[in-house]
Amino acid sequence: MATKSGSTGVDREKVAPGIWRRKNAAGDPVYEIAFRDSDGTQRRKTVQGGKREAIAALGKVKSEMGRGARVAPMPRLTFADAAERWAESAARSVRSTTMDAYRSALDTHLIPALGKRRMDSIDVNTVVTLIERMGTPEYRGEVETRIRQAKAAPGVTVRPVKVTKGYGAWTVRRILVVASRIFEHARRRLGWAGENPVKGVEHNERPRHEPKDRRILSGPELKAVIAAASEPHATIIATAGQLGTRLGETLGLRWKDIDFAARVVRIERQLSRDGELVELKTKRSRRSIEMGAGLVTRLQRHKIAST
């Protein structure tokens, strides 16, 4: 039988062991879970969703404590603090170019928008609101203005930048990936006991990507492009066109990666945007590709001309 509790000025109805229901300011039902955390303190936590989600959340908390994980709130942990700790950890395991992309998402978007907020105060509504803002021209204009101001000479004021559209779906999604990893890192490594609000964003609340039509060159068109290009660009285009390699993979080829006798090219590294040879993103990207006779002849001629 349901029981009620109003000791804190909020009417709650107990609907199951450890599960309570109350109404928010709008009069909508909200579910909470009640449990004792790792420090032995009685806690209440609001759960996104209904009774089923509340039961799952309570089970998850109990399971984590059963495995010895620390489940206790960190009310003073800000998003900026968690972000910097995550970035420090990530920098030890990712490439510099990947880390640059992470830092851009942090410094340009996430920390200005969420940095001063405590982790416990950031919920799904906060994330959805940020997603909606990033898609507006006003938000992008503010960001572009801030970037230019940071690069300007001391004392120089930059005029507000006006743009006609917000950030695209892929940009917003990359930022969400970084935000999600920060929340997960805080749960796993920092003792934070909150829920990752990015995971609670529904599919229809995420930015939609409209794929652009891509046209693949026909054989005669590719030959025409190669014929019109000068060296070494003609050989680069011919190599990528026949092997199907990405630009970085093509530019990262060395003569020792090419076995002329076996007519095989080994793809083992790629050229970064900084002009450095770096490892491929995954082991599966490493592969061997057969060459046609025409490409073999072209590469042999190119090797002779370049030595």
Short mmCIF file of C-alpha atoms in Angstrom, two decimals, residues 70-282:
data_model
loop_
_atom_site.label_atom_id
_atom_site.label_comp_id
_atom_site.label_asym_id
_atom_site.label_seq_id
_atom_site.Cartn_x
_atom_site.Cartn_y
_atom_site.Cartn_z
CA ARG A 70 31.85 4.41 -4.31
CA VAL A 71 28.36 5.84 -4.72
CA ALA A 72 28.22 9.22 -3.03
CA PRO A 73 27.48 12.70 -4.34
CA MET A 74 30.20 15.25 -5.04
CA PRO A 75 28.17 18.46 -4.82
CA ARG A 76 31.17 20.73 -5.33
CA LEU A 77 32.52 19.06 -8.48
CA THR A 78 32.09 21.51 -11.36
CA PHE A 79 31.96 20.58 -15.00
CA ALA A 80 35.17 22.51 -15.67
CA ASP A 81 37.05 20.54 -12.97
CA ALA A 82 35.77 17.22 -14.31
CA ALA A 83 36.56 18.26 -17.89
CA GLU A 84 40.17 19.16 -17.11
CA ARG A 85 40.73 15.90 -15.23
CA TRP A 86 39.28 13.95 -18.15
CA ALA A 87 41.42 15.88 -20.64
CA GLU A 88 44.55 15.16 -18.61
CA SER A 89 43.74 11.46 -18.67
CA ALA A 90 42.78 11.41 -22.37
CA ALA A 91 45.97 13.18 -23.42
CA ARG A 92 47.98 10.15 -22.34
CA SER A 93 46.23 7.77 -24.74
CA VAL A 94 45.17 9.68 -27.87
CA ARG A 95 47.02 11.33 -30.72
CA SER A 96 47.81 15.04 -30.63
CA THR A 97 45.38 15.79 -33.46
CA THR A 98 42.57 14.04 -31.59
CA MET A 99 43.45 15.92 -28.42
CA ASP A 100 43.37 19.20 -30.34
CA ALA A 101 39.81 18.39 -31.42
CA TYR A 102 38.86 17.56 -27.82
CA ARG A 103 40.35 20.83 -26.56
CA SER A 104 38.49 22.78 -29.22
CA ALA A 105 35.18 21.28 -28.09
CA LEU A 106 36.04 22.06 -24.46
CA ASP A 107 37.45 25.57 -24.80
CA THR A 108 35.09 26.78 -27.53
CA HIS A 109 31.79 25.30 -26.41
CA LEU A 110 31.50 23.12 -23.31
CA ILE A 111 33.48 25.04 -20.69
CA PRO A 112 32.03 28.47 -21.63
CA ALA A 113 28.51 26.99 -21.52
CA LEU A 114 28.76 24.58 -18.57
CA GLY A 115 32.13 25.09 -16.88
CA LYS A 116 30.96 26.96 -13.78
CA ARG A 117 28.00 24.69 -13.16
CA ARG A 118 28.16 21.84 -10.68
CA MET A 119 27.89 18.42 -12.26
CA ASP A 120 24.82 17.55 -10.19
CA SER A 121 22.96 20.56 -11.63
CA ILE A 122 23.37 19.53 -15.28
CA ASP A 123 20.44 17.46 -16.47
CA VAL A 124 18.94 16.34 -19.78
CA ASN A 125 17.10 19.64 -20.18
CA THR A 126 20.42 21.50 -19.87
CA VAL A 127 21.98 19.39 -22.61
CA VAL A 128 18.96 19.68 -24.94
CA THR A 129 18.93 23.45 -24.48
CA LEU A 130 22.62 23.61 -25.39
CA ILE A 131 22.01 21.47 -28.49
CA GLU A 132 19.25 23.81 -29.60
CA ARG A 133 21.43 26.88 -29.01
CA MET A 134 24.36 25.48 -30.99
CA GLY A 135 22.11 25.17 -34.01
CA THR A 136 21.29 28.90 -34.06
CA PRO A 137 23.14 31.69 -35.93
CA GLU A 138 23.15 33.78 -32.72
CA TYR A 139 25.15 31.19 -30.81
CA ARG A 140 27.63 30.65 -33.61
CA GLY A 141 28.07 34.39 -33.98
CA GLU A 142 28.86 34.72 -30.27
CA VAL A 143 31.43 31.92 -30.48
CA GLU A 144 33.11 33.33 -33.60
CA THR A 145 33.27 36.75 -31.98
CA ARG A 146 34.84 35.30 -28.83
CA ILE A 147 37.45 33.41 -30.88
CA ARG A 148 38.43 36.52 -32.85
CA GLN A 149 38.57 38.59 -29.68
CA ALA A 150 40.97 36.11 -28.12
CA LYS A 151 43.27 36.38 -31.15
CA ALA A 152 43.09 40.19 -31.34
CA ALA A 153 45.83 42.45 -30.01
CA PRO A 154 45.41 43.69 -26.41
CA GLY A 155 42.99 46.60 -26.19
CA VAL A 156 41.43 45.92 -29.60
CA THR A 157 37.69 45.30 -29.55
CA VAL A 158 36.31 43.00 -32.23
CA ARG A 159 32.96 43.78 -33.78
CA PRO A 160 30.25 41.13 -33.31
CA VAL A 161 30.42 38.49 -36.02
CA LYS A 162 27.21 37.85 -37.90
CA VAL A 163 26.55 34.45 -39.48
CA THR A 164 23.55 33.06 -41.30
CA LYS A 165 23.39 29.57 -39.80
CA GLY A 166 24.35 27.65 -36.68
CA TYR A 167 26.71 24.73 -36.30
CA GLY A 168 26.03 21.61 -38.32
CA ALA A 169 24.89 18.28 -36.98
CA TRP A 170 28.33 16.63 -37.14
CA THR A 171 29.94 19.45 -35.15
CA VAL A 172 27.27 19.29 -32.46
CA ARG A 173 27.52 15.50 -32.28
CA ARG A 174 31.30 15.64 -31.79
CA ILE A 175 30.80 18.08 -28.92
CA LEU A 176 28.20 15.78 -27.34
CA VAL A 177 30.65 12.87 -27.53
CA VAL A 178 33.21 14.86 -25.54
CA ALA A 179 30.59 15.92 -22.98
CA SER A 180 29.42 12.33 -22.55
CA ARG A 181 32.97 11.08 -21.97
CA ILE A 182 33.49 13.70 -19.27
CA PHE A 183 30.42 12.55 -17.35
CA GLU A 184 31.42 8.90 -17.71
CA HIS A 185 34.97 9.68 -16.55
CA ALA A 186 33.59 11.49 -13.51
CA ARG A 187 31.52 8.41 -12.65
CA ARG A 188 34.36 5.91 -13.12
CA ARG A 189 37.36 7.85 -11.84
CA LEU A 190 36.26 10.82 -9.75
CA GLY A 191 33.70 9.21 -7.45
CA TRP A 192 30.82 11.27 -8.84
CA ALA A 193 27.52 9.44 -8.40
CA GLY A 194 25.33 11.30 -10.87
CA GLU A 195 23.83 10.12 -14.15
CA ASN A 196 25.21 10.99 -17.57
CA PRO A 197 22.60 13.43 -18.96
CA VAL A 198 23.86 13.10 -22.53
CA LYS A 199 22.69 9.48 -22.57
CA GLY A 200 19.21 10.66 -21.64
CA VAL A 201 18.82 12.79 -24.76
CA GLU A 202 16.25 11.20 -27.05
CA HIS A 203 17.03 10.46 -30.69
CA ASN A 204 14.64 13.14 -31.94
CA GLU A 205 16.31 15.69 -29.64
CA ARG A 206 19.73 15.13 -31.19
CA PRO A 207 20.84 17.08 -34.27
CA ARG A 208 19.88 15.47 -37.54
CA HIS A 209 22.48 15.05 -40.23
CA GLU A 210 21.32 15.41 -43.79
CA PRO A 211 23.89 13.52 -45.92
CA LYS A 212 25.09 15.33 -49.00
CA ASP A 213 24.89 13.64 -52.36
CA ARG A 214 28.27 12.30 -53.43
CA ARG A 215 29.13 11.57 -57.01
CA ILE A 216 31.82 9.05 -57.83
CA LEU A 217 33.92 9.86 -60.88
CA SER A 218 33.56 7.47 -63.77
CA GLY A 219 36.65 5.81 -65.26
CA PRO A 220 36.94 8.30 -68.16
CA GLU A 221 36.41 11.25 -65.78
CA LEU A 222 39.15 10.03 -63.43
CA LYS A 223 41.54 9.58 -66.36
CA ALA A 224 40.76 13.12 -67.53
CA VAL A 225 41.52 14.54 -64.07
CA ILE A 226 44.83 12.63 -63.90
CA ALA A 227 45.79 13.76 -67.40
CA ALA A 228 45.07 17.41 -66.50
CA ALA A 229 47.10 17.30 -63.25
CA SER A 230 50.83 17.95 -62.97
CA GLU A 231 53.25 15.79 -61.01
CA PRO A 232 53.32 14.71 -58.23
CA HIS A 233 49.56 15.38 -58.02
CA ALA A 234 48.76 13.16 -60.99
CA THR A 235 50.43 10.17 -59.35
CA ILE A 236 48.77 10.91 -56.01
CA ILE A 237 45.32 11.02 -57.65
CA ALA A 238 46.01 7.86 -59.67
CA THR A 239 47.18 5.99 -56.56
CA ALA A 240 44.21 7.02 -54.43
CA GLY A 241 41.80 6.40 -57.31
CA GLN A 242 42.91 2.82 -57.88
CA LEU A 243 43.63 1.80 -54.28
CA GLY A 244 40.66 3.59 -52.71
CA THR A 245 42.86 5.05 -49.98
CA ARG A 246 42.16 8.21 -48.01
CA LEU A 247 44.26 11.29 -48.61
CA GLY A 248 46.29 10.87 -45.39
CA GLU A 249 46.91 7.20 -46.18
CA THR A 250 47.99 8.00 -49.73
CA LEU A 251 50.36 10.77 -48.67
CA GLY A 252 51.74 8.56 -45.91
CA LEU A 253 53.01 5.88 -48.31
CA ARG A 254 56.75 5.26 -48.45
CA TRP A 255 58.67 3.28 -51.03
CA LYS A 256 59.24 0.45 -48.56
CA ASP A 257 55.44 0.07 -48.30
CA ILE A 258 55.28 -0.88 -51.99
CA ASP A 259 56.18 -4.37 -53.17
CA PHE A 260 56.54 -4.00 -56.94
CA ALA A 261 57.27 -7.69 -57.51
CA ALA A 262 54.12 -8.82 -55.72
CA ARG A 263 52.14 -5.77 -56.91
CA VAL A 264 51.01 -5.05 -53.35
CA VAL A 265 50.80 -1.79 -51.34
CA ARG A 266 50.83 -2.00 -47.53
CA ILE A 267 48.81 0.70 -45.76
CA GLU A 268 50.44 1.03 -42.32
CA ARG A 269 50.59 4.74 -41.51
CA GLN A 270 49.10 8.04 -42.55
CA LEU A 271 50.23 11.63 -42.85
CA SER A 272 48.66 13.93 -40.25
CA ARG A 273 47.55 17.51 -40.86
CA ASP A 274 50.77 18.58 -39.16
CA GLY A 275 52.80 16.75 -41.80
CA GLU A 276 53.87 13.93 -39.48
CA LEU A 277 53.64 10.20 -40.09
CA VAL A 278 51.29 8.77 -37.48
CA GLU A 279 49.71 5.42 -36.71
CA LEU A 280 46.33 4.59 -38.22
CA LYS A 281 43.33 5.02 -35.95
CA THR A 282 42.61 1.30 -35.66
#
